[in-house]
Amino acid sequence: MPVQDVLWRLESAGFDRFRERDLESWFAVANGRTGTRGSLEEGSPESNPATYVAGIYGRRPDDSSGPEPLIGPQWTFLDPRLADTEVRLEIGEILEQRRVLDFRQGILFRFWRQRLPSGQEITFRSARFAALHDRQLLVLQADGHCDGTPLAFGADIPLPAGPSLEHAAFTRGRDQVDFELVARKGGRAFFSISTSESRGSLERFAAVARAAPGGQPEGSPTEALARAKKAGLTATREQHRKAWGERWEASDVVVEGDPDAQLALRFALYHLISVGDPETDFASVGARGLTGPGYNGHVFWDTEAFVLPFFLHTHPEVARQLIRYRHRTLPAARARARSLGYTGALFAWESADDGRDCTPPFALTPDHVVTPVLTGREEHHISADVAWATWRYWETTRDEEFLLRVGAEIVLETARFWSSRARRGADGCFHIAPVIGPDEYHEGVRDNAYTNELARWNLERGLETAELLSRADSSGWKALARRLKLEEADLARWRLVADQLMRRCDADTMVYEQFEDFFELEDINAAELAPRPFAGELVLGRDRLQKTQLVKQADVLMLMHMLPSAYPREVVAANYRYYEPRTSHGSSLSPGVHAVVAARLGLAEEALGYFRMAAAIDLDDRMRNAAFGIHMAAAASLWQTAVLGFGGVTAEADCLRVDPKLPASWTRLAFPFWWRDNVIRIDADRSEVRIELRSPADVALGAGSPRRLARGRYRARFGNGNWSQPEEVETG
Ligand code: BGC
């Protein structure tokens, strides 16, 4: 049975054909290896069922639209019948139809009662999950009766004919079906599905394996199936629940006083936990995770800039695999840089199985115009974003071995890219152009602030990596430098470019100009144009957009969000005041970043408004595209707002700074935070913060200086605008 506590579950009652596809996204069950949309077992005309296998993509015969996710067999399909009568929602009368997603257990439940045209009443229940303790495994349990007569469920398991499927083979045994699916110019997926049925009750295990293009299968579905059958359904479900319990222990965020915010956070965390895979770097996280077809499962900077920090501080093994995925795609990133006339590594703006850029050349804009997509050609900040994530991993884990073997190569090759991407202008400064920043309304601009500042930061981290490794492991460093053909002259150029790369910040107002001549564009107030969020293309048209200061999403503010220690509070405040009124939030990435920045500035109520806007993107379908899958970056931005924003946690070079600033309605905010092999538990209200450390750490409160705290529990009070020094709390 699902958990009773309404703050641990999402429930939807009834059947609304216009919302069915949104609900299929909400109710997806996933475990980083596979994701299955929450479609009804028997299907419906509105349904868009799919099971995705992470990292398995195929191409259409003419390769017109790039890699598309392979769709697996519909392992949740049941064809319930009473004798020869079909049992369907649209036949007869619905007496009860409820889906309950239990976040705590990671299980989707369904309760259904239907009156047939004959007057007979059917009772049906099901539960399904993607096992978290054994990611090869999927489980479905169902039972259905009519006045004591069991329903029959049928043995068919349909295979949706996706455009990326080249070939499917299947063999059917007595109670088992095996599929081998070959994606065109892609990898392979294997499913073994076993069903046992007895008097209206059904148990089904599906086991999955996958193989990279041209590679051997990773694990055997038959063995996984045998494992599950041996353990049995009850024990398998127990292990799954235990695995979810461990994840929640490491990541739950408790909010008291605001049930809507609590529910939105748990919903977001459920989907984030569902998409992580700590075991392999086979795949990364697509913009819509494994919950829907949006963006064809492609991987964007959403992963490194939004999703990865969540894992870094709750389940660092997943963050590590996400970085390894990018490392694996370095050859493609090098080739891409080379093909555009640069050196180093330019990661794909949109990436899939092999790391080649797969941004579509054309797209349909929100105003239904087929328009060339320039992001693949010009949106290059992705390289700095990947370097940023890698560096954050290093700062948070201090894992030297990983830095030497994996991280350094990413940071150095991206630094090298920027040193070739920036060109010296007639004014003697280095410039980056033409370029697109996070604000995609303005294309082909010069010196996008976000890109330039992160490029500079990337170059500086490249130099720091070289210095650090040459000190820590001089022979390891020499070997790496030799392999990368890095010479002193390269490093000297990095220094030069970092020092002389154009920065445009108005000395009086402290506002960074988003790109050259941005301030000359027509000024515009976004809120006066339309209620936000809105698509700028629809309101102003594409041509006019480029001529105004309307911004799609946090750009300069994103920079300040990502490098919080680099910009003084008054600079962030000035930029927030400038850019916030000019932003349409046409991207789902935007409201959450505004929420974090506002929360850190102490604008807690404004931040809460943005938090709610970010939460509404999926739960209220605010962008009218929840049917295409959960917006993973927006989900992650809710965690960032709670923990980094209201919780006020900043992982600085030498200490962890904690400065909670809760909105008035939040009477308590509590969460764990993984940092340098330590778990720090923060539990705050507006007047007191309690901190529990698993091992010693340097912690600073508010604007105070860091203090070494031993393992134990501490308490600090808020008064006169700042936090007191932490005092140890006696235990026992
Ligand atoms: C945003 C990008 C984002 C992409 C995928 C676009 O609308 O502007 O920043 O990476 O969606 O979520």
PDB file of N, CA, C and O in Angstrom, residues 112-170:
ATOM      1  N   TRP A 112      -8.394   1.068  -9.339  1.00  0.00           N
ATOM      2  CA  TRP A 112      -9.386   1.285 -10.395  1.00  0.00           C
ATOM      3  C   TRP A 112     -10.612   0.417 -10.137  1.00  0.00           C
ATOM      4  O   TRP A 112     -10.479  -0.780  -9.859  1.00  0.00           O
ATOM      5  N   ARG A 113     -11.781   1.044 -10.207  1.00  0.00           N
ATOM      6  CA  ARG A 113     -13.042   0.278 -10.159  1.00  0.00           C
ATOM      7  C   ARG A 113     -13.916   0.748 -11.304  1.00  0.00           C
ATOM      8  O   ARG A 113     -14.048   1.954 -11.538  1.00  0.00           O
ATOM      9  N   GLN A 114     -14.461  -0.195 -12.021  1.00  0.00           N
ATOM     10  CA  GLN A 114     -15.210   0.134 -13.236  1.00  0.00           C
ATOM     11  C   GLN A 114     -16.528  -0.647 -13.243  1.00  0.00           C
ATOM     12  O   GLN A 114     -16.544  -1.845 -12.909  1.00  0.00           O
ATOM     13  N   ARG A 115     -17.620   0.058 -13.597  1.00  0.00           N
ATOM     14  CA  ARG A 115     -18.888  -0.679 -13.784  1.00  0.00           C
ATOM     15  C   ARG A 115     -19.028  -0.962 -15.269  1.00  0.00           C
ATOM     16  O   ARG A 115     -19.036  -0.030 -16.097  1.00  0.00           O
ATOM     17  N   LEU A 116     -19.115  -2.214 -15.613  1.00  0.00           N
ATOM     18  CA  LEU A 116     -19.231  -2.595 -17.029  1.00  0.00           C
ATOM     19  C   LEU A 116     -20.659  -2.317 -17.520  1.00  0.00           C
ATOM     20  O   LEU A 116     -21.584  -2.212 -16.701  1.00  0.00           O
ATOM     21  N   PRO A 117     -20.845  -2.231 -18.848  1.00  0.00           N
ATOM     22  CA  PRO A 117     -22.205  -2.021 -19.361  1.00  0.00           C
ATOM     23  C   PRO A 117     -23.186  -3.081 -18.838  1.00  0.00           C
ATOM     24  O   PRO A 117     -24.370  -2.808 -18.663  1.00  0.00           O
ATOM     25  N   SER A 118     -22.648  -4.273 -18.521  1.00  0.00           N
ATOM     26  CA  SER A 118     -23.521  -5.335 -17.992  1.00  0.00           C
ATOM     27  C   SER A 118     -23.948  -5.073 -16.551  1.00  0.00           C
ATOM     28  O   SER A 118     -24.743  -5.819 -15.992  1.00  0.00           O
ATOM     29  N   GLY A 119     -23.349  -4.057 -15.925  1.00  0.00           N
ATOM     30  CA  GLY A 119     -23.666  -3.767 -14.527  1.00  0.00           C
ATOM     31  C   GLY A 119     -22.671  -4.404 -13.560  1.00  0.00           C
ATOM     32  O   GLY A 119     -22.635  -4.083 -12.382  1.00  0.00           O
ATOM     33  N   GLN A 120     -21.827  -5.290 -14.065  1.00  0.00           N
ATOM     34  CA  GLN A 120     -20.847  -5.936 -13.178  1.00  0.00           C
ATOM     35  C   GLN A 120     -19.755  -4.936 -12.772  1.00  0.00           C
ATOM     36  O   GLN A 120     -19.391  -4.069 -13.578  1.00  0.00           O
ATOM     37  N   GLU A 121     -19.232  -5.094 -11.564  1.00  0.00           N
ATOM     38  CA  GLU A 121     -18.189  -4.164 -11.087  1.00  0.00           C
ATOM     39  C   GLU A 121     -16.827  -4.842 -11.008  1.00  0.00           C
ATOM     40  O   GLU A 121     -16.693  -5.912 -10.423  1.00  0.00           O
ATOM     41  N   ILE A 122     -15.867  -4.174 -11.597  1.00  0.00           N
ATOM     42  CA  ILE A 122     -14.498  -4.698 -11.655  1.00  0.00           C
ATOM     43  C   ILE A 122     -13.652  -3.946 -10.636  1.00  0.00           C
ATOM     44  O   ILE A 122     -13.764  -2.732 -10.518  1.00  0.00           O
ATOM     45  N   THR A 123     -12.783  -4.674  -9.948  1.00  0.00           N
ATOM     46  CA  THR A 123     -11.799  -4.025  -9.066  1.00  0.00           C
ATOM     47  C   THR A 123     -10.412  -4.420  -9.556  1.00  0.00           C
ATOM     48  O   THR A 123     -10.132  -5.608  -9.749  1.00  0.00           O
ATOM     49  N   PHE A 124      -9.582  -3.410  -9.773  1.00  0.00           N
ATOM     50  CA  PHE A 124      -8.235  -3.675 -10.288  1.00  0.00           C
ATOM     51  C   PHE A 124      -7.242  -2.846  -9.477  1.00  0.00           C
ATOM     52  O   PHE A 124      -7.509  -1.684  -9.160  1.00  0.00           O
ATOM     53  N   ARG A 125      -6.084  -3.454  -9.156  1.00  0.00           N
ATOM     54  CA  ARG A 125      -5.017  -2.701  -8.475  1.00  0.00           C
ATOM     55  C   ARG A 125      -3.694  -3.088  -9.112  1.00  0.00           C
ATOM     56  O   ARG A 125      -3.528  -4.234  -9.551  1.00  0.00           O
ATOM     57  N   SER A 126      -2.791  -2.143  -9.154  1.00  0.00           N
ATOM     58  CA  SER A 126      -1.459  -2.500  -9.646  1.00  0.00           C
ATOM     59  C   SER A 126      -0.403  -1.707  -8.894  1.00  0.00           C
ATOM     60  O   SER A 126      -0.700  -0.678  -8.282  1.00  0.00           O
ATOM     61  N   ALA A 127       0.816  -2.202  -8.952  1.00  0.00           N
ATOM     62  CA  ALA A 127       1.968  -1.503  -8.384  1.00  0.00           C
ATOM     63  C   ALA A 127       3.145  -1.801  -9.295  1.00  0.00           C
ATOM     64  O   ALA A 127       3.274  -2.923  -9.797  1.00  0.00           O
ATOM     65  N   ARG A 128       3.951  -0.797  -9.562  1.00  0.00           N
ATOM     66  CA  ARG A 128       5.113  -1.028 -10.432  1.00  0.00           C
ATOM     67  C   ARG A 128       6.320  -0.226  -9.963  1.00  0.00           C
ATOM     68  O   ARG A 128       6.158   0.822  -9.331  1.00  0.00           O
ATOM     69  N   PHE A 129       7.487  -0.720 -10.245  1.00  0.00           N
ATOM     70  CA  PHE A 129       8.695   0.055  -9.940  1.00  0.00           C
ATOM     71  C   PHE A 129       9.868  -0.372 -10.812  1.00  0.00           C
ATOM     72  O   PHE A 129       9.876  -1.463 -11.392  1.00  0.00           O
ATOM     73  N   ALA A 130      10.809   0.540 -10.919  1.00  0.00           N
ATOM     74  CA  ALA A 130      12.094   0.266 -11.569  1.00  0.00           C
ATOM     75  C   ALA A 130      13.065   0.071 -10.419  1.00  0.00           C
ATOM     76  O   ALA A 130      13.339   1.026  -9.677  1.00  0.00           O
ATOM     77  N   ALA A 131      13.538  -1.153 -10.240  1.00  0.00           N
ATOM     78  CA  ALA A 131      14.274  -1.474  -9.007  1.00  0.00           C
ATOM     79  C   ALA A 131      15.515  -0.596  -8.848  1.00  0.00           C
ATOM     80  O   ALA A 131      16.308  -0.447  -9.768  1.00  0.00           O
ATOM     81  N   LEU A 132      15.663  -0.066  -7.638  1.00  0.00           N
ATOM     82  CA  LEU A 132      16.807   0.818  -7.399  1.00  0.00           C
ATOM     83  C   LEU A 132      18.012   0.035  -6.863  1.00  0.00           C
ATOM     84  O   LEU A 132      19.137   0.498  -6.972  1.00  0.00           O
ATOM     85  N   HIS A 133      17.763  -1.140  -6.305  1.00  0.00           N
ATOM     86  CA  HIS A 133      18.877  -1.931  -5.771  1.00  0.00           C
ATOM     87  C   HIS A 133      19.504  -2.793  -6.862  1.00  0.00           C
ATOM     88  O   HIS A 133      20.608  -3.283  -6.708  1.00  0.00           O
ATOM     89  N   ASP A 134      18.774  -3.004  -7.962  1.00  0.00           N
ATOM     90  CA  ASP A 134      19.273  -3.832  -9.056  1.00  0.00           C
ATOM     91  C   ASP A 134      18.730  -3.196 -10.329  1.00  0.00           C
ATOM     92  O   ASP A 134      17.603  -3.465 -10.740  1.00  0.00           O
ATOM     93  N   ARG A 135      19.537  -2.306 -10.923  1.00  0.00           N
ATOM     94  CA  ARG A 135      19.004  -1.430 -11.974  1.00  0.00           C
ATOM     95  C   ARG A 135      18.623  -2.151 -13.259  1.00  0.00           C
ATOM     96  O   ARG A 135      18.052  -1.550 -14.161  1.00  0.00           O
ATOM     97  N   GLN A 136      18.916  -3.441 -13.334  1.00  0.00           N
ATOM     98  CA  GLN A 136      18.489  -4.176 -14.528  1.00  0.00           C
ATOM     99  C   GLN A 136      17.018  -4.571 -14.463  1.00  0.00           C
ATOM    100  O   GLN A 136      16.466  -5.052 -15.433  1.00  0.00           O
ATOM    101  N   LEU A 137      16.416  -4.355 -13.307  1.00  0.00           N
ATOM    102  CA  LEU A 137      15.129  -4.988 -13.033  1.00  0.00           C
ATOM    103  C   LEU A 137      13.938  -4.037 -12.997  1.00  0.00           C
ATOM    104  O   LEU A 137      14.023  -2.936 -12.463  1.00  0.00           O
ATOM    105  N   LEU A 138      12.819  -4.523 -13.550  1.00  0.00           N
ATOM    106  CA  LEU A 138      11.544  -3.796 -13.506  1.00  0.00           C
ATOM    107  C   LEU A 138      10.486  -4.755 -12.971  1.00  0.00           C
ATOM    108  O   LEU A 138      10.529  -5.945 -13.292  1.00  0.00           O
ATOM    109  N   VAL A 139       9.563  -4.218 -12.199  1.00  0.00           N
ATOM    110  CA  VAL A 139       8.595  -5.112 -11.551  1.00  0.00           C
ATOM    111  C   VAL A 139       7.176  -4.563 -11.671  1.00  0.00           C
ATOM    112  O   VAL A 139       6.953  -3.360 -11.469  1.00  0.00           O
ATOM    113  N   LEU A 140       6.250  -5.446 -11.982  1.00  0.00           N
ATOM    114  CA  LEU A 140       4.827  -5.093 -12.037  1.00  0.00           C
ATOM    115  C   LEU A 140       4.028  -6.155 -11.294  1.00  0.00           C
ATOM    116  O   LEU A 140       4.270  -7.352 -11.459  1.00  0.00           O
ATOM    117  N   GLN A 141       3.098  -5.670 -10.505  1.00  0.00           N
ATOM    118  CA  GLN A 141       2.223  -6.577  -9.756  1.00  0.00           C
ATOM    119  C   GLN A 141       0.811  -6.069  -9.989  1.00  0.00           C
ATOM    120  O   GLN A 141       0.596  -4.854  -9.957  1.00  0.00           O
ATOM    121  N   ALA A 142      -0.136  -6.978 -10.230  1.00  0.00           N
ATOM    122  CA  ALA A 142      -1.507  -6.511 -10.465  1.00  0.00           C
ATOM    123  C   ALA A 142      -2.479  -7.565  -9.992  1.00  0.00           C
ATOM    124  O   ALA A 142      -2.150  -8.754  -9.944  1.00  0.00           O
ATOM    125  N   ASP A 143      -3.666  -7.119  -9.619  1.00  0.00           N
ATOM    126  CA  ASP A 143      -4.727  -8.098  -9.457  1.00  0.00           C
ATOM    127  C   ASP A 143      -6.066  -7.475  -9.821  1.00  0.00           C
ATOM    128  O   ASP A 143      -6.265  -6.276  -9.700  1.00  0.00           O
ATOM    129  N   GLY A 144      -6.954  -8.310 -10.358  1.00  0.00           N
ATOM    130  CA  GLY A 144      -8.244  -7.807 -10.811  1.00  0.00           C
ATOM    131  C   GLY A 144      -9.314  -8.863 -10.645  1.00  0.00           C
ATOM    132  O   GLY A 144      -9.088 -10.045 -10.937  1.00  0.00           O
ATOM    133  N   HIS A 145     -10.486  -8.432 -10.160  1.00  0.00           N
ATOM    134  CA  HIS A 145     -11.582  -9.374  -9.907  1.00  0.00           C
ATOM    135  C   HIS A 145     -12.911  -8.727 -10.230  1.00  0.00           C
ATOM    136  O   HIS A 145     -13.027  -7.508 -10.281  1.00  0.00           O
ATOM    137  N   CYS A 146     -13.910  -9.596 -10.380  1.00  0.00           N
ATOM    138  CA  CYS A 146     -15.278  -9.125 -10.495  1.00  0.00           C
ATOM    139  C   CYS A 146     -16.118 -10.070  -9.645  1.00  0.00           C
ATOM    140  O   CYS A 146     -16.267 -11.253 -10.010  1.00  0.00           O
ATOM    141  N   ASP A 147     -16.582  -9.570  -8.524  1.00  0.00           N
ATOM    142  CA  ASP A 147     -17.363 -10.398  -7.589  1.00  0.00           C
ATOM    143  C   ASP A 147     -16.708 -11.769  -7.385  1.00  0.00           C
ATOM    144  O   ASP A 147     -17.362 -12.809  -7.540  1.00  0.00           O
ATOM    145  N   GLY A 148     -15.422 -11.775  -7.121  1.00  0.00           N
ATOM    146  CA  GLY A 148     -14.725 -13.042  -6.854  1.00  0.00           C
ATOM    147  C   GLY A 148     -14.237 -13.772  -8.084  1.00  0.00           C
ATOM    148  O   GLY A 148     -13.458 -14.709  -7.988  1.00  0.00           O
ATOM    149  N   THR A 149     -14.668 -13.352  -9.284  1.00  0.00           N
ATOM    150  CA  THR A 149     -14.166 -14.001 -10.506  1.00  0.00           C
ATOM    151  C   THR A 149     -12.895 -13.277 -10.954  1.00  0.00           C
ATOM    152  O   THR A 149     -12.917 -12.059 -11.131  1.00  0.00           O
ATOM    153  N   PRO A 150     -11.808 -14.031 -11.126  1.00  0.00           N
ATOM    154  CA  PRO A 150     -10.571 -13.350 -11.523  1.00  0.00           C
ATOM    155  C   PRO A 150     -10.612 -12.835 -12.961  1.00  0.00           C
ATOM    156  O   PRO A 150     -11.233 -13.451 -13.830  1.00  0.00           O
ATOM    157  N   LEU A 151      -9.950 -11.714 -13.197  1.00  0.00           N
ATOM    158  CA  LEU A 151      -9.785 -11.232 -14.572  1.00  0.00           C
ATOM    159  C   LEU A 151      -8.653 -12.012 -15.222  1.00  0.00           C
ATOM    160  O   LEU A 151      -7.737 -12.474 -14.549  1.00  0.00           O
ATOM    161  N   ALA A 152      -8.712 -12.108 -16.557  1.00  0.00           N
ATOM    162  CA  ALA A 152      -7.565 -12.641 -17.305  1.00  0.00           C
ATOM    163  C   ALA A 152      -6.820 -11.448 -17.882  1.00  0.00           C
ATOM    164  O   ALA A 152      -7.430 -10.423 -18.196  1.00  0.00           O
ATOM    165  N   PHE A 153      -5.498 -11.559 -18.001  1.00  0.00           N
ATOM    166  CA  PHE A 153      -4.720 -10.390 -18.405  1.00  0.00           C
ATOM    167  C   PHE A 153      -4.106 -10.453 -19.794  1.00  0.00           C
ATOM    168  O   PHE A 153      -3.564  -9.476 -20.280  1.00  0.00           O
ATOM    169  N   GLY A 154      -4.101 -11.598 -20.430  1.00  0.00           N
ATOM    170  CA  GLY A 154      -3.491 -11.680 -21.768  1.00  0.00           C
ATOM    171  C   GLY A 154      -1.980 -11.753 -21.661  1.00  0.00           C
ATOM    172  O   GLY A 154      -1.404 -11.334 -20.665  1.00  0.00           O
ATOM    173  N   ALA A 155      -1.357 -12.290 -22.684  1.00  0.00           N
ATOM    174  CA  ALA A 155       0.090 -12.521 -22.603  1.00  0.00           C
ATOM    175  C   ALA A 155       0.894 -11.600 -23.516  1.00  0.00           C
ATOM    176  O   ALA A 155       2.116 -11.637 -23.511  1.00  0.00           O
ATOM    177  N   ASP A 156       0.214 -10.763 -24.279  1.00  0.00           N
ATOM    178  CA  ASP A 156       0.938  -9.930 -25.257  1.00  0.00           C
ATOM    179  C   ASP A 156       1.763  -8.841 -24.600  1.00  0.00           C
ATOM    180  O   ASP A 156       1.307  -8.203 -23.667  1.00  0.00           O
ATOM    181  N   ILE A 157       2.934  -8.605 -25.160  1.00  0.00           N
ATOM    182  CA  ILE A 157       3.728  -7.455 -24.744  1.00  0.00           C
ATOM    183  C   ILE A 157       4.069  -6.694 -26.015  1.00  0.00           C
ATOM    184  O   ILE A 157       4.953  -7.097 -26.776  1.00  0.00           O
ATOM    185  N   PRO A 158       3.352  -5.598 -26.296  1.00  0.00           N
ATOM    186  CA  PRO A 158       3.563  -4.908 -27.570  1.00  0.00           C
ATOM    187  C   PRO A 158       4.924  -4.216 -27.633  1.00  0.00           C
ATOM    188  O   PRO A 158       5.467  -3.812 -26.606  1.00  0.00           O
ATOM    189  N   LEU A 159       5.401  -4.097 -28.829  1.00  0.00           N
ATOM    190  CA  LEU A 159       6.657  -3.373 -29.050  1.00  0.00           C
ATOM    191  C   LEU A 159       6.340  -2.153 -29.908  1.00  0.00           C
ATOM    192  O   LEU A 159       6.040  -2.291 -31.099  1.00  0.00           O
ATOM    193  N   PRO A 160       6.394  -0.948 -29.328  1.00  0.00           N
ATOM    194  CA  PRO A 160       6.090   0.234 -30.143  1.00  0.00           C
ATOM    195  C   PRO A 160       7.118   0.358 -31.271  1.00  0.00           C
ATOM    196  O   PRO A 160       8.308   0.146 -31.059  1.00  0.00           O
ATOM    197  N   ALA A 161       6.631   0.678 -32.469  1.00  0.00           N
ATOM    198  CA  ALA A 161       7.541   0.752 -33.616  1.00  0.00           C
ATOM    199  C   ALA A 161       8.139   2.150 -33.695  1.00  0.00           C
ATOM    200  O   ALA A 161       7.636   3.008 -34.390  1.00  0.00           O
ATOM    201  N   GLY A 162       9.175   2.393 -32.940  1.00  0.00           N
ATOM    202  CA  GLY A 162       9.820   3.706 -32.966  1.00  0.00           C
ATOM    203  C   GLY A 162      10.651   3.861 -34.225  1.00  0.00           C
ATOM    204  O   GLY A 162      11.101   2.861 -34.792  1.00  0.00           O
ATOM    205  N   PRO A 163      10.883   5.111 -34.675  1.00  0.00           N
ATOM    206  CA  PRO A 163      11.633   5.330 -35.909  1.00  0.00           C
ATOM    207  C   PRO A 163      13.099   4.952 -35.805  1.00  0.00           C
ATOM    208  O   PRO A 163      13.780   4.788 -36.809  1.00  0.00           O
ATOM    209  N   SER A 164      13.602   4.798 -34.567  1.00  0.00           N
ATOM    210  CA  SER A 164      15.031   4.521 -34.447  1.00  0.00           C
ATOM    211  C   SER A 164      15.322   3.020 -34.351  1.00  0.00           C
ATOM    212  O   SER A 164      16.470   2.615 -34.287  1.00  0.00           O
ATOM    213  N   LEU A 165      14.251   2.212 -34.368  1.00  0.00           N
ATOM    214  CA  LEU A 165      14.446   0.760 -34.273  1.00  0.00           C
ATOM    215  C   LEU A 165      14.775   0.194 -35.651  1.00  0.00           C
ATOM    216  O   LEU A 165      14.030   0.372 -36.603  1.00  0.00           O
ATOM    217  N   GLU A 166      15.891  -0.503 -35.737  1.00  0.00           N
ATOM    218  CA  GLU A 166      16.239  -1.090 -37.033  1.00  0.00           C
ATOM    219  C   GLU A 166      15.737  -2.520 -37.137  1.00  0.00           C
ATOM    220  O   GLU A 166      15.215  -2.942 -38.156  1.00  0.00           O
ATOM    221  N   HIS A 167      15.872  -3.228 -36.034  1.00  0.00           N
ATOM    222  CA  HIS A 167      15.571  -4.652 -36.101  1.00  0.00           C
ATOM    223  C   HIS A 167      15.170  -5.141 -34.710  1.00  0.00           C
ATOM    224  O   HIS A 167      15.744  -4.716 -33.712  1.00  0.00           O
ATOM    225  N   ALA A 168      14.164  -6.028 -34.673  1.00  0.00           N
ATOM    226  CA  ALA A 168      13.770  -6.610 -33.388  1.00  0.00           C
ATOM    227  C   ALA A 168      13.639  -8.109 -33.547  1.00  0.00           C
ATOM    228  O   ALA A 168      13.056  -8.588 -34.520  1.00  0.00           O
ATOM    229  N   ALA A 169      14.193  -8.848 -32.626  1.00  0.00           N
ATOM    230  CA  ALA A 169      14.004 -10.306 -32.628  1.00  0.00           C
ATOM    231  C   ALA A 169      13.392 -10.665 -31.295  1.00  0.00           C
ATOM    232  O   ALA A 169      13.753 -10.083 -30.273  1.00  0.00           O
ATOM    233  N   PHE A 170      12.443 -11.575 -31.313  1.00  0.00           N
ATOM    234  CA  PHE A 170      11.977 -12.031 -30.004  1.00  0.00           C
ATOM    235  C   PHE A 170      11.643 -13.500 -30.009  1.00  0.00           C
ATOM    236  O   PHE A 170      11.297 -14.087 -31.031  1.00  0.00           O
TER     237      PHE A 170
END
